[in-house]
mmCIF file of C-alpha atoms in Angstrom:
data_model
loop_
_atom_site.group_PDB
_atom_site.id
_atom_site.type_symbol
_atom_site.label_atom_id
_atom_site.label_comp_id
_atom_site.label_asym_id
_atom_site.label_seq_id
_atom_site.Cartn_x
_atom_site.Cartn_y
_atom_site.Cartn_z
ATOM 1 C CA MET A 1298 38.366 140.823 19.534
ATOM 2 C CA ALA A 1299 41.505 139.435 21.070
ATOM 3 C CA LEU A 1300 39.445 137.225 23.353
ATOM 4 C CA ALA A 1301 37.455 135.872 20.453
ATOM 5 C CA ALA A 1302 40.589 135.066 18.491
ATOM 6 C CA THR A 1303 42.015 133.240 21.485
ATOM 7 C CA LEU A 1304 38.904 131.108 21.899
ATOM 8 C CA VAL A 1305 38.918 130.115 18.220
ATOM 9 C CA ALA A 1306 42.566 129.064 18.426
ATOM 10 C CA VAL A 1307 41.940 126.927 21.515
ATOM 11 C CA ALA A 1308 38.937 125.225 19.860
ATOM 12 C CA MET A 1309 40.912 124.407 16.728
ATOM 13 C CA ALA A 1310 43.722 122.965 18.815
ATOM 14 C CA MET A 1311 41.299 120.708 20.717
ATOM 15 C CA VAL A 1312 39.730 119.458 17.469
ATOM 16 C CA PHE A 1313 43.167 118.663 16.027
ATOM 17 C CA MET A 1314 44.193 116.750 19.171
ATOM 18 C CA THR A 1315 40.946 114.759 19.170
ATOM 19 C CA ARG A 1316 41.381 113.750 15.547
ATOM 20 C CA SER A 1317 45.011 112.789 16.131
ATOM 21 C CA GLU A 1318 44.177 110.471 19.078
ATOM 22 C CA GLY A 1319 41.279 108.768 17.292
ATOM 23 C CA THR A 1320 43.076 107.992 13.989
ATOM 24 C CA PRO A 1321 44.333 104.318 13.791
ATOM 25 C CA GLN A 1322 47.846 103.611 12.673
ATOM 26 C CA ARG A 1323 47.745 102.327 9.122
ATOM 27 C CA GLU A 1324 51.072 100.634 9.257
ATOM 28 C CA LYS A 1325 50.755 97.760 11.748
ATOM 29 C CA ARG A 1326 53.377 95.094 12.010
ATOM 30 C CA GLU A 1327 51.945 91.620 11.200
ATOM 31 C CA ALA A 1328 52.454 89.083 14.046
ATOM 32 C CA ASN A 1329 54.567 85.995 13.280
ATOM 33 C CA VAL A 1330 52.730 82.639 13.333
ATOM 34 C CA PRO A 1331 53.859 80.448 16.265
ATOM 35 C CA VAL A 1332 54.758 76.940 15.110
ATOM 36 C CA LYS A 1333 56.647 73.883 16.249
ATOM 37 C CA VAL A 1334 59.280 72.377 13.989
ATOM 38 C CA ALA A 1335 61.421 69.273 13.637
ATOM 39 C CA ALA A 1336 64.571 68.699 11.638
ATOM 40 C CA ALA A 1337 64.725 66.105 8.890
ATOM 41 C CA GLU A 1338 67.188 63.404 9.976
ATOM 42 C CA GLN A 1339 69.310 61.079 7.915
ATOM 43 C CA LYS A 1340 69.586 57.764 9.749
ATOM 44 C CA ALA A 1341 69.368 54.010 9.425
ATOM 45 C CA VAL A 1342 65.836 52.651 9.460
ATOM 46 C CA PRO A 1343 64.577 49.079 9.115
ATOM 47 C CA VAL A 1344 62.740 48.105 5.933
ATOM 48 C CA GLN A 1345 59.629 46.424 7.301
ATOM 49 C CA LEU A 1346 56.264 44.992 6.334
ATOM 50 C CA GLN A 1347 53.333 45.098 8.743
ATOM 51 C CA ALA A 1348 50.142 43.036 8.755
ATOM 52 C CA VAL A 1349 47.504 41.766 11.146
ATOM 53 C CA GLY A 1350 48.440 38.246 12.220
ATOM 54 C CA THR A 1351 46.787 35.330 13.982
ATOM 55 C CA VAL A 1352 48.495 33.193 16.606
ATOM 56 C CA GLU A 1353 48.380 29.476 15.774
ATOM 57 C CA ALA A 1354 49.404 26.420 17.760
ATOM 58 C CA TYR A 1355 52.650 24.846 16.595
ATOM 59 C CA ALA A 1356 50.869 21.485 16.443
ATOM 60 C CA THR A 1357 47.341 20.316 17.242
ATOM 61 C CA VAL A 1358 46.241 16.733 17.967
ATOM 62 C CA SER A 1359 42.697 15.467 18.491
ATOM 63 C CA ILE A 1360 42.789 12.466 20.833
ATOM 64 C CA LYS A 1361 40.597 9.514 19.789
ATOM 65 C CA SER A 1362 40.298 5.989 21.130
ATOM 66 C CA ARG A 1363 41.554 3.089 19.000
ATOM 67 C CA VAL A 1364 39.369 0.516 20.770
ATOM 68 C CA ASP A 1365 35.725 0.286 21.780
ATOM 69 C CA GLY A 1366 34.821 0.235 25.442
ATOM 70 C CA GLN A 1367 33.665 2.112 28.499
ATOM 71 C CA LEU A 1368 35.703 5.096 29.716
ATOM 72 C CA VAL A 1369 36.713 4.260 33.288
ATOM 73 C CA GLY A 1370 39.374 6.886 33.976
ATOM 74 C CA VAL A 1371 40.212 10.539 33.142
ATOM 75 C CA HIS A 1372 43.673 11.477 34.425
ATOM 76 C CA PHE A 1373 43.951 15.217 33.709
ATOM 77 C CA ARG A 1374 42.099 18.502 34.171
ATOM 78 C CA GLU A 1375 40.783 20.696 31.405
ATOM 79 C CA GLY A 1376 43.376 23.283 30.380
ATOM 80 C CA GLN A 1377 46.225 21.363 32.008
ATOM 81 C CA ASP A 1378 49.752 21.236 30.629
ATOM 82 C CA VAL A 1379 50.767 17.672 29.827
ATOM 83 C CA LYS A 1380 54.013 16.094 28.738
ATOM 84 C CA LYS A 1381 54.504 13.469 26.095
ATOM 85 C CA GLY A 1382 53.620 10.071 27.587
ATOM 86 C CA ASP A 1383 51.437 11.382 30.430
ATOM 87 C CA PRO A 1384 48.278 9.269 31.010
ATOM 88 C CA LEU A 1385 45.065 10.850 29.706
ATOM 89 C CA PHE A 1386 42.295 8.200 29.619
ATOM 90 C CA THR A 1387 41.689 4.573 30.537
ATOM 91 C CA ILE A 1388 39.249 2.394 28.598
ATOM 92 C CA ASP A 1389 37.911 -0.656 30.498
ATOM 93 C CA PRO A 1390 40.744 -3.170 29.882
ATOM 94 C CA ARG A 1391 39.076 -6.350 31.150
ATOM 95 C CA PRO A 1392 37.668 -7.608 27.829
ATOM 96 C CA TYR A 1393 41.050 -7.119 26.206
ATOM 97 C CA GLU A 1394 42.908 -8.783 29.057
ATOM 98 C CA ALA A 1395 40.675 -11.830 28.586
ATOM 99 C CA ALA A 1396 41.289 -11.784 24.822
ATOM 100 C CA LEU A 1397 45.029 -11.663 25.443
ATOM 101 C CA LYS A 1398 44.874 -14.652 27.795
ATOM 102 C CA GLU A 1399 42.896 -16.604 25.214
ATOM 103 C CA ALA A 1400 45.385 -15.769 22.477
ATOM 104 C CA ARG A 1401 48.307 -16.789 24.704
ATOM 105 C CA ALA A 1402 46.671 -20.134 25.570
ATOM 106 C CA ARG A 1403 45.997 -20.849 21.892
ATOM 107 C CA LEU A 1404 49.603 -20.078 21.097
ATOM 108 C CA ASP A 1405 50.874 -22.389 23.836
ATOM 109 C CA ARG A 1406 48.669 -25.232 22.582
ATOM 110 C CA ASP A 1407 49.762 -24.827 18.978
ATOM 111 C CA VAL A 1408 53.430 -24.545 19.937
ATOM 112 C CA ALA A 1409 53.167 -27.888 21.722
ATOM 113 C CA LEU A 1410 51.500 -29.470 18.706
ATOM 114 C CA ALA A 1411 54.092 -27.983 16.382
ATOM 115 C CA ASP A 1412 56.939 -29.323 18.510
ATOM 116 C CA LYS A 1413 55.356 -32.790 18.454
ATOM 117 C CA ALA A 1414 54.911 -32.622 14.695
ATOM 118 C CA GLU A 1415 58.565 -31.603 14.251
ATOM 119 C CA LEU A 1416 59.727 -34.628 16.252
ATOM 120 C CA ASP A 1417 57.443 -36.939 14.243
ATOM 121 C CA ALA A 1418 58.734 -35.520 10.981
ATOM 122 C CA LYS A 1419 62.354 -36.036 12.044
ATOM 123 C CA ARG A 1420 61.684 -39.591 13.157
ATOM 124 C CA TYR A 1421 59.959 -40.501 9.900
ATOM 125 C CA ALA A 1422 62.793 -38.903 7.970
ATOM 126 C CA GLU A 1423 65.164 -41.451 9.558
ATOM 127 C CA LEU A 1424 62.774 -44.314 8.834
ATOM 128 C CA VAL A 1425 62.425 -43.258 5.198
ATOM 129 C CA ALA A 1426 66.192 -43.183 4.864
ATOM 130 C CA LYS A 1427 66.250 -46.863 6.015
ATOM 131 C CA ASN A 1428 63.251 -47.756 3.834
ATOM 132 C CA TYR A 1429 61.211 -48.747 6.875
ATOM 133 C CA VAL A 1430 58.227 -46.533 5.865
ATOM 134 C CA SER A 1431 57.000 -45.110 2.610
ATOM 135 C CA SER A 1432 57.918 -41.617 1.502
ATOM 136 C CA ASP A 1433 54.215 -40.687 1.313
ATOM 137 C CA LYS A 1434 53.892 -41.242 5.028
ATOM 138 C CA PHE A 1435 56.910 -39.008 5.658
ATOM 139 C CA GLU A 1436 55.531 -36.243 3.388
ATOM 140 C CA GLN A 1437 52.293 -36.290 5.342
ATOM 141 C CA PHE A 1438 54.069 -35.776 8.658
ATOM 142 C CA ARG A 1439 56.305 -33.073 7.180
ATOM 143 C CA ALA A 1440 53.311 -31.169 5.783
ATOM 144 C CA ASN A 1441 51.578 -31.425 9.145
ATOM 145 C CA ALA A 1442 54.627 -29.967 10.899
ATOM 146 C CA GLU A 1443 54.855 -27.033 8.451
ATOM 147 C CA ALA A 1444 51.113 -26.326 8.829
ATOM 148 C CA LEU A 1445 51.459 -26.201 12.571
ATOM 149 C CA ARG A 1446 54.448 -23.861 12.282
ATOM 150 C CA ALA A 1447 52.256 -21.517 10.235
ATOM 151 C CA THR A 1448 49.499 -21.830 12.819
ATOM 152 C CA VAL A 1449 51.968 -20.862 15.546
ATOM 153 C CA ALA A 1450 53.005 -17.774 13.545
ATOM 154 C CA ALA A 1451 49.340 -16.775 13.179
ATOM 155 C CA ASP A 1452 48.814 -17.301 16.897
ATOM 156 C CA ARG A 1453 51.768 -15.067 17.689
ATOM 157 C CA ALA A 1454 50.321 -12.324 15.471
ATOM 158 C CA ALA A 1455 46.925 -12.718 17.145
ATOM 159 C CA MET A 1456 48.532 -12.438 20.568
ATOM 160 C CA GLU A 1457 50.432 -9.290 19.503
ATOM 161 C CA ARG A 1458 47.178 -7.788 18.226
ATOM 162 C CA ALA A 1459 45.479 -8.638 21.525
ATOM 163 C CA GLN A 1460 48.394 -7.051 23.402
ATOM 164 C CA LEU A 1461 48.084 -3.900 21.243
ATOM 165 C CA ASN A 1462 44.357 -3.638 21.914
ATOM 166 C CA LEU A 1463 45.067 -3.930 25.626
ATOM 167 C CA ASP A 1464 47.739 -1.214 25.374
ATOM 168 C CA TYR A 1465 45.271 1.028 23.494
ATOM 169 C CA CYS A 1466 43.062 0.973 26.575
ATOM 170 C CA TYR A 1467 45.618 3.261 28.250
ATOM 171 C CA ILE A 1468 45.639 6.506 26.215
ATOM 172 C CA ARG A 1469 48.691 8.706 26.712
ATOM 173 C CA ALA A 1470 49.639 12.181 25.478
ATOM 174 C CA PRO A 1471 51.351 11.920 22.067
ATOM 175 C CA MET A 1472 53.150 15.250 22.562
ATOM 176 C CA THR A 1473 53.831 17.990 25.084
ATOM 177 C CA GLY A 1474 51.142 20.652 25.077
ATOM 178 C CA ARG A 1475 48.046 22.065 26.702
ATOM 179 C CA THR A 1476 44.723 20.279 26.854
ATOM 180 C CA GLY A 1477 41.448 21.883 25.812
ATOM 181 C CA SER A 1478 37.909 21.158 26.884
ATOM 182 C CA LEU A 1479 37.054 17.593 27.893
ATOM 183 C CA LEU A 1480 34.639 16.275 25.251
ATOM 184 C CA VAL A 1481 33.687 12.999 26.985
ATOM 185 C CA ASP A 1482 32.817 12.108 30.560
ATOM 186 C CA GLU A 1483 33.925 9.186 32.679
ATOM 187 C CA GLY A 1484 31.505 6.287 32.255
ATOM 188 C CA ALA A 1485 30.684 7.064 28.624
ATOM 189 C CA GLN A 1486 30.791 4.358 25.981
ATOM 190 C CA ILE A 1487 33.641 5.122 23.597
ATOM 191 C CA LYS A 1488 33.706 4.131 19.957
ATOM 192 C CA ALA A 1489 37.009 3.470 18.224
ATOM 193 C CA ASN A 1490 38.102 6.218 15.765
ATOM 194 C CA ASP A 1491 34.800 8.031 16.152
ATOM 195 C CA ASP A 1492 34.282 10.438 13.246
ATOM 196 C CA LYS A 1493 31.980 12.673 15.301
ATOM 197 C CA GLY A 1494 34.835 14.091 17.319
ATOM 198 C CA GLY A 1495 37.699 13.362 19.635
ATOM 199 C CA MET A 1496 37.933 13.015 23.384
ATOM 200 C CA VAL A 1497 40.142 16.063 23.946
ATOM 201 C CA GLU A 1498 42.383 18.333 21.887
ATOM 202 C CA ILE A 1499 46.018 19.043 22.718
ATOM 203 C CA MET A 1500 47.817 22.113 21.358
ATOM 204 C CA GLN A 1501 51.553 22.680 21.403
ATOM 205 C CA ILE A 1502 52.200 26.324 22.345
ATOM 206 C CA LEU A 1503 55.946 26.124 23.063
ATOM 207 C CA PRO A 1504 57.028 27.146 20.456
ATOM 208 C CA ILE A 1505 54.118 28.786 18.661
ATOM 209 C CA HIS A 1506 53.296 30.156 15.193
ATOM 210 C CA VAL A 1507 52.023 33.553 14.059
ATOM 211 C CA GLY A 1508 50.510 33.591 10.575
ATOM 212 C CA PHE A 1509 50.025 36.785 8.554
ATOM 213 C CA ALA A 1510 49.456 37.707 4.916
ATOM 214 C CA VAL A 1511 51.293 40.365 2.883
ATOM 215 C CA PRO A 1512 50.577 41.733 -0.613
ATOM 216 C CA GLN A 1513 52.003 39.698 -3.467
ATOM 217 C CA GLN A 1514 54.126 42.599 -4.792
ATOM 218 C CA TYR A 1515 56.549 41.996 -1.916
ATOM 219 C CA LEU A 1516 56.962 38.297 -2.726
ATOM 220 C CA THR A 1517 60.148 38.653 -4.792
ATOM 221 C CA GLU A 1518 61.828 40.824 -2.180
ATOM 222 C CA ILE A 1519 60.840 38.470 0.646
ATOM 223 C CA LYS A 1520 62.259 35.437 -1.181
ATOM 224 C CA ARG A 1521 65.491 37.297 -1.925
ATOM 225 C CA HIS A 1522 66.017 38.265 1.704
ATOM 226 C CA MET A 1523 65.034 34.782 2.964
ATOM 227 C CA ALA A 1524 67.739 33.288 0.756
ATOM 228 C CA ALA A 1525 70.295 35.583 2.417
ATOM 229 C CA GLY A 1526 69.479 34.509 5.968
ATOM 230 C CA PRO A 1527 66.812 34.269 8.682
ATOM 231 C CA LEU A 1528 64.355 37.182 8.834
ATOM 232 C CA LYS A 1529 63.156 38.630 12.143
ATOM 233 C CA VAL A 1530 59.452 38.833 12.945
ATOM 234 C CA GLU A 1531 58.106 40.937 15.820
ATOM 235 C CA VAL A 1532 54.565 41.108 17.156
ATOM 236 C CA ASP A 1533 52.630 43.674 19.169
ATOM 237 C CA ILE A 1534 49.628 42.626 21.226
ATOM 238 C CA PRO A 1535 46.827 45.222 21.008
ATOM 239 C CA GLU A 1536 46.040 46.990 24.271
ATOM 240 C CA SER A 1537 48.931 45.277 26.032
ATOM 241 C CA LYS A 1538 52.233 46.707 27.205
ATOM 242 C CA ALA A 1539 53.881 43.276 27.162
ATOM 243 C CA THR A 1540 56.074 42.580 24.136
ATOM 244 C CA PRO A 1541 56.879 38.969 23.168
ATOM 245 C CA GLU A 1542 60.419 38.063 22.208
ATOM 246 C CA PRO A 1543 61.087 38.326 18.450
ATOM 247 C CA GLY A 1544 60.650 35.251 16.295
ATOM 248 C CA THR A 1545 61.958 34.007 12.953
ATOM 249 C CA LEU A 1546 60.180 33.715 9.619
ATOM 250 C CA ASP A 1547 60.192 30.026 8.696
ATOM 251 C CA PHE A 1548 57.228 29.536 6.355
ATOM 252 C CA LEU A 1549 56.336 31.012 2.963
ATOM 253 C CA ASP A 1550 53.208 29.563 1.396
ATOM 254 C CA HIS A 1551 53.636 27.714 -1.915
ATOM 255 C CA LYS A 1552 51.017 29.837 -3.682
ATOM 256 C CA VAL A 1553 49.400 33.279 -3.736
ATOM 257 C CA ASN A 1554 45.786 33.549 -2.667
ATOM 258 C CA THR A 1555 44.047 34.517 -5.905
ATOM 259 C CA GLN A 1556 41.031 35.968 -4.084
ATOM 260 C CA THR A 1557 42.976 38.414 -1.889
ATOM 261 C CA GLY A 1558 46.237 38.801 -3.839
ATOM 262 C CA THR A 1559 48.259 38.020 -0.723
ATOM 263 C CA VAL A 1560 50.735 35.348 0.304
ATOM 264 C CA LEU A 1561 50.721 33.659 3.712
ATOM 265 C CA LEU A 1562 53.786 33.833 5.980
ATOM 266 C CA LYS A 1563 54.424 32.270 9.383
ATOM 267 C CA GLY A 1564 56.877 33.175 12.086
ATOM 268 C CA THR A 1565 57.950 30.864 14.902
ATOM 269 C CA PHE A 1566 58.256 32.243 18.453
ATOM 270 C CA ALA A 1567 59.750 30.536 21.512
ATOM 271 C CA ASN A 1568 56.845 31.928 23.603
ATOM 272 C CA LYS A 1569 58.594 31.101 26.877
ATOM 273 C CA ASP A 1570 56.579 33.781 28.686
ATOM 274 C CA ARG A 1571 53.336 32.482 27.072
ATOM 275 C CA LEU A 1572 52.219 35.933 25.971
ATOM 276 C CA LEU A 1573 51.018 34.471 22.667
ATOM 277 C CA TRP A 1574 47.888 32.298 22.723
ATOM 278 C CA PRO A 1575 46.240 30.350 19.884
ATOM 279 C CA GLY A 1576 43.529 32.365 18.146
ATOM 280 C CA GLN A 1577 44.876 35.707 19.353
ATOM 281 C CA PHE A 1578 45.075 38.668 16.925
ATOM 282 C CA VAL A 1579 48.381 40.570 16.850
ATOM 283 C CA MET A 1580 50.203 43.097 14.694
ATOM 284 C CA ALA A 1581 53.111 41.342 12.965
ATOM 285 C CA THR A 1582 56.165 43.217 11.679
ATOM 286 C CA LEU A 1583 58.587 41.530 9.283
ATOM 287 C CA THR A 1584 62.023 43.147 8.995
ATOM 288 C CA LEU A 1585 63.578 42.625 5.561
ATOM 289 C CA SER A 1586 66.721 44.791 5.761
ATOM 290 C CA THR A 1587 68.098 48.101 7.064
ATOM 291 C CA ARG A 1588 68.236 51.301 4.993
ATOM 292 C CA SER A 1589 71.223 53.320 6.141
ATOM 293 C CA ASP A 1590 70.639 56.734 4.448
ATOM 294 C CA ALA A 1591 66.930 57.405 4.860
ATOM 295 C CA ILE A 1592 65.559 60.946 5.374
ATOM 296 C CA VAL A 1593 63.051 60.773 8.224
ATOM 297 C CA ILE A 1594 60.559 63.320 9.591
ATOM 298 C CA PRO A 1595 57.574 63.056 11.956
ATOM 299 C CA SER A 1596 54.513 61.876 10.060
ATOM 300 C CA VAL A 1597 52.415 64.775 11.476
ATOM 301 C CA ALA A 1598 54.383 67.139 9.230
ATOM 302 C CA ILE A 1599 52.785 65.662 6.092
ATOM 303 C CA GLN A 1600 49.931 67.759 4.662
ATOM 304 C CA VAL A 1601 47.587 66.921 1.789
ATOM 305 C CA GLY A 1602 46.742 69.550 -0.819
ATOM 306 C CA GLN A 1603 45.198 69.742 -4.270
ATOM 307 C CA ASP A 1604 48.515 68.859 -5.896
ATOM 308 C CA GLY A 1605 49.364 66.024 -3.530
ATOM 309 C CA GLN A 1606 51.303 65.722 -0.299
ATOM 310 C CA PHE A 1607 53.585 68.491 0.947
ATOM 311 C CA VAL A 1608 55.321 69.893 4.013
ATOM 312 C CA TYR A 1609 55.984 73.429 5.226
ATOM 313 C CA VAL A 1610 59.729 74.033 5.270
ATOM 314 C CA VAL A 1611 61.092 76.845 7.451
ATOM 315 C CA LYS A 1612 63.713 78.850 5.531
ATOM 316 C CA PRO A 1613 66.612 80.753 7.148
ATOM 317 C CA ASP A 1614 64.673 84.056 7.007
ATOM 318 C CA MET A 1615 61.915 82.434 9.132
ATOM 319 C CA SER A 1616 59.436 82.320 6.270
ATOM 320 C CA VAL A 1617 57.782 79.067 5.196
ATOM 321 C CA GLU A 1618 57.789 77.313 1.854
ATOM 322 C CA SER A 1619 55.256 74.746 0.659
ATOM 323 C CA ARG A 1620 57.425 71.828 -0.519
ATOM 324 C CA PRO A 1621 55.986 68.802 -2.398
ATOM 325 C CA VAL A 1622 57.335 65.503 -1.021
ATOM 326 C CA VAL A 1623 57.094 61.797 -1.789
ATOM 327 C CA PRO A 1624 56.562 59.870 1.484
ATOM 328 C CA GLY A 1625 57.738 56.278 1.791
ATOM 329 C CA MET A 1626 57.241 53.685 4.500
ATOM 330 C CA SER A 1627 56.287 54.546 8.067
ATOM 331 C CA VAL A 1628 58.598 53.797 10.993
ATOM 332 C CA GLY A 1629 56.624 54.195 14.201
ATOM 333 C CA ASP A 1630 55.551 57.862 14.410
ATOM 334 C CA ASP A 1631 57.985 58.862 11.649
ATOM 335 C CA VAL A 1632 57.876 58.567 7.887
ATOM 336 C CA VAL A 1633 60.653 58.145 5.336
ATOM 337 C CA ILE A 1634 60.776 60.882 2.668
ATOM 338 C CA GLU A 1635 61.820 59.436 -0.678
ATOM 339 C CA LYS A 1636 62.009 62.788 -2.475
ATOM 340 C CA GLY A 1637 61.707 66.484 -1.628
ATOM 341 C CA LEU A 1638 63.755 67.018 1.548
ATOM 342 C CA ALA A 1639 67.382 67.101 2.570
ATOM 343 C CA ALA A 1640 68.857 66.245 5.944
ATOM 344 C CA GLY A 1641 68.822 69.176 8.385
ATOM 345 C CA GLU A 1642 65.896 71.059 6.839
ATOM 346 C CA ARG A 1643 63.268 72.112 9.346
ATOM 347 C CA VAL A 1644 59.630 71.207 8.791
ATOM 348 C CA VAL A 1645 56.538 72.445 10.629
ATOM 349 C CA ILE A 1646 54.897 69.779 12.781
ATOM 350 C CA GLU A 1647 52.329 71.948 14.591
ATOM 351 C CA GLY A 1648 50.461 75.103 13.537
ATOM 352 C CA GLN A 1649 50.108 74.353 9.807
ATOM 353 C CA LEU A 1650 46.455 75.499 9.659
ATOM 354 C CA ARG A 1651 47.465 79.180 9.991
ATOM 355 C CA LEU A 1652 50.221 79.036 7.404
ATOM 356 C CA VAL A 1653 50.405 80.134 3.781
ATOM 357 C CA PRO A 1654 53.505 80.090 1.572
ATOM 358 C CA GLY A 1655 55.754 83.022 2.470
ATOM 359 C CA ALA A 1656 54.292 83.539 5.943
ATOM 360 C CA LYS A 1657 56.667 84.502 8.723
ATOM 361 C CA VAL A 1658 56.838 82.108 11.657
ATOM 362 C CA GLU A 1659 58.051 82.087 15.200
ATOM 363 C CA ILE A 1660 59.296 78.817 16.602
ATOM 364 C CA ALA A 1661 57.527 78.034 19.845
ATOM 365 C CA GLY A 1662 59.215 76.124 22.601
#
């Protein structure tokens, strides 16, 4: 009997131990959610407008001939930088040289005739005064002298016109710039002021313009800041690490585009390093002013919910609160918070997907 009682006690003890080891603990401590945070900062930020812009030449000239003739000389290469006054083309000058010689000879002849008529008129004036000849004879000589003086004046004008036509045979650069594609070849017959196109196009790229359009609601603010002083314009070239030197806003279009609701602006850039090229697309940034007391957080902290935009704020007890915010303008990777945050508050910037209001967090890193 004693043995049986002992065996029963041992069996009961083993069953109790087995049940104790296999029973899970009901009270488990929940793990904190690892997150990364950033503090809201109060600092000065620029008030800026951004838009896609297009680089435009400061000035563009299409070169055309002012006289007819055969092109006998091209004095530049395509894509070459030229200075004002550099030779570009030569039209065959021989016909115009001959016309100039003819005009000069006609002038010389008529000057001689006019001088003779002047002497005759003076002589007959003396004879009329002595009543040796009739006044009608004198009037005839005087009229002849005046007619020849007019003829001489017309000859001088004709000679100047012939000289101009000869000068037009030598086409020079009207401004400093860069030449485009050559549109005519040496030996071609050139027509004066041809409407079909020019001979070459020259673009001034030092300085250069960048045009961009902004929404019309900013028009009043832009005009107010322009009246206070020059506004800085910066550009970023996509997929390029090079940054051109800042320029200055110097053009505000006289009307709003009714189709797009935007107004055109232009900034002027020195472009000494020639990073900007006509036709290039860039991102233009216009700085209007500086806001000294802005609350700024990384833009990745902004979440979108059913009630609008919010951020997770980490409270002193390491729990999180869902806080509605009103974001403002973006500044690089940051965003200005107009309402909802105070300087120094910590917001979650990584790990938001695992969070709910009231959850405990652990700051990683």
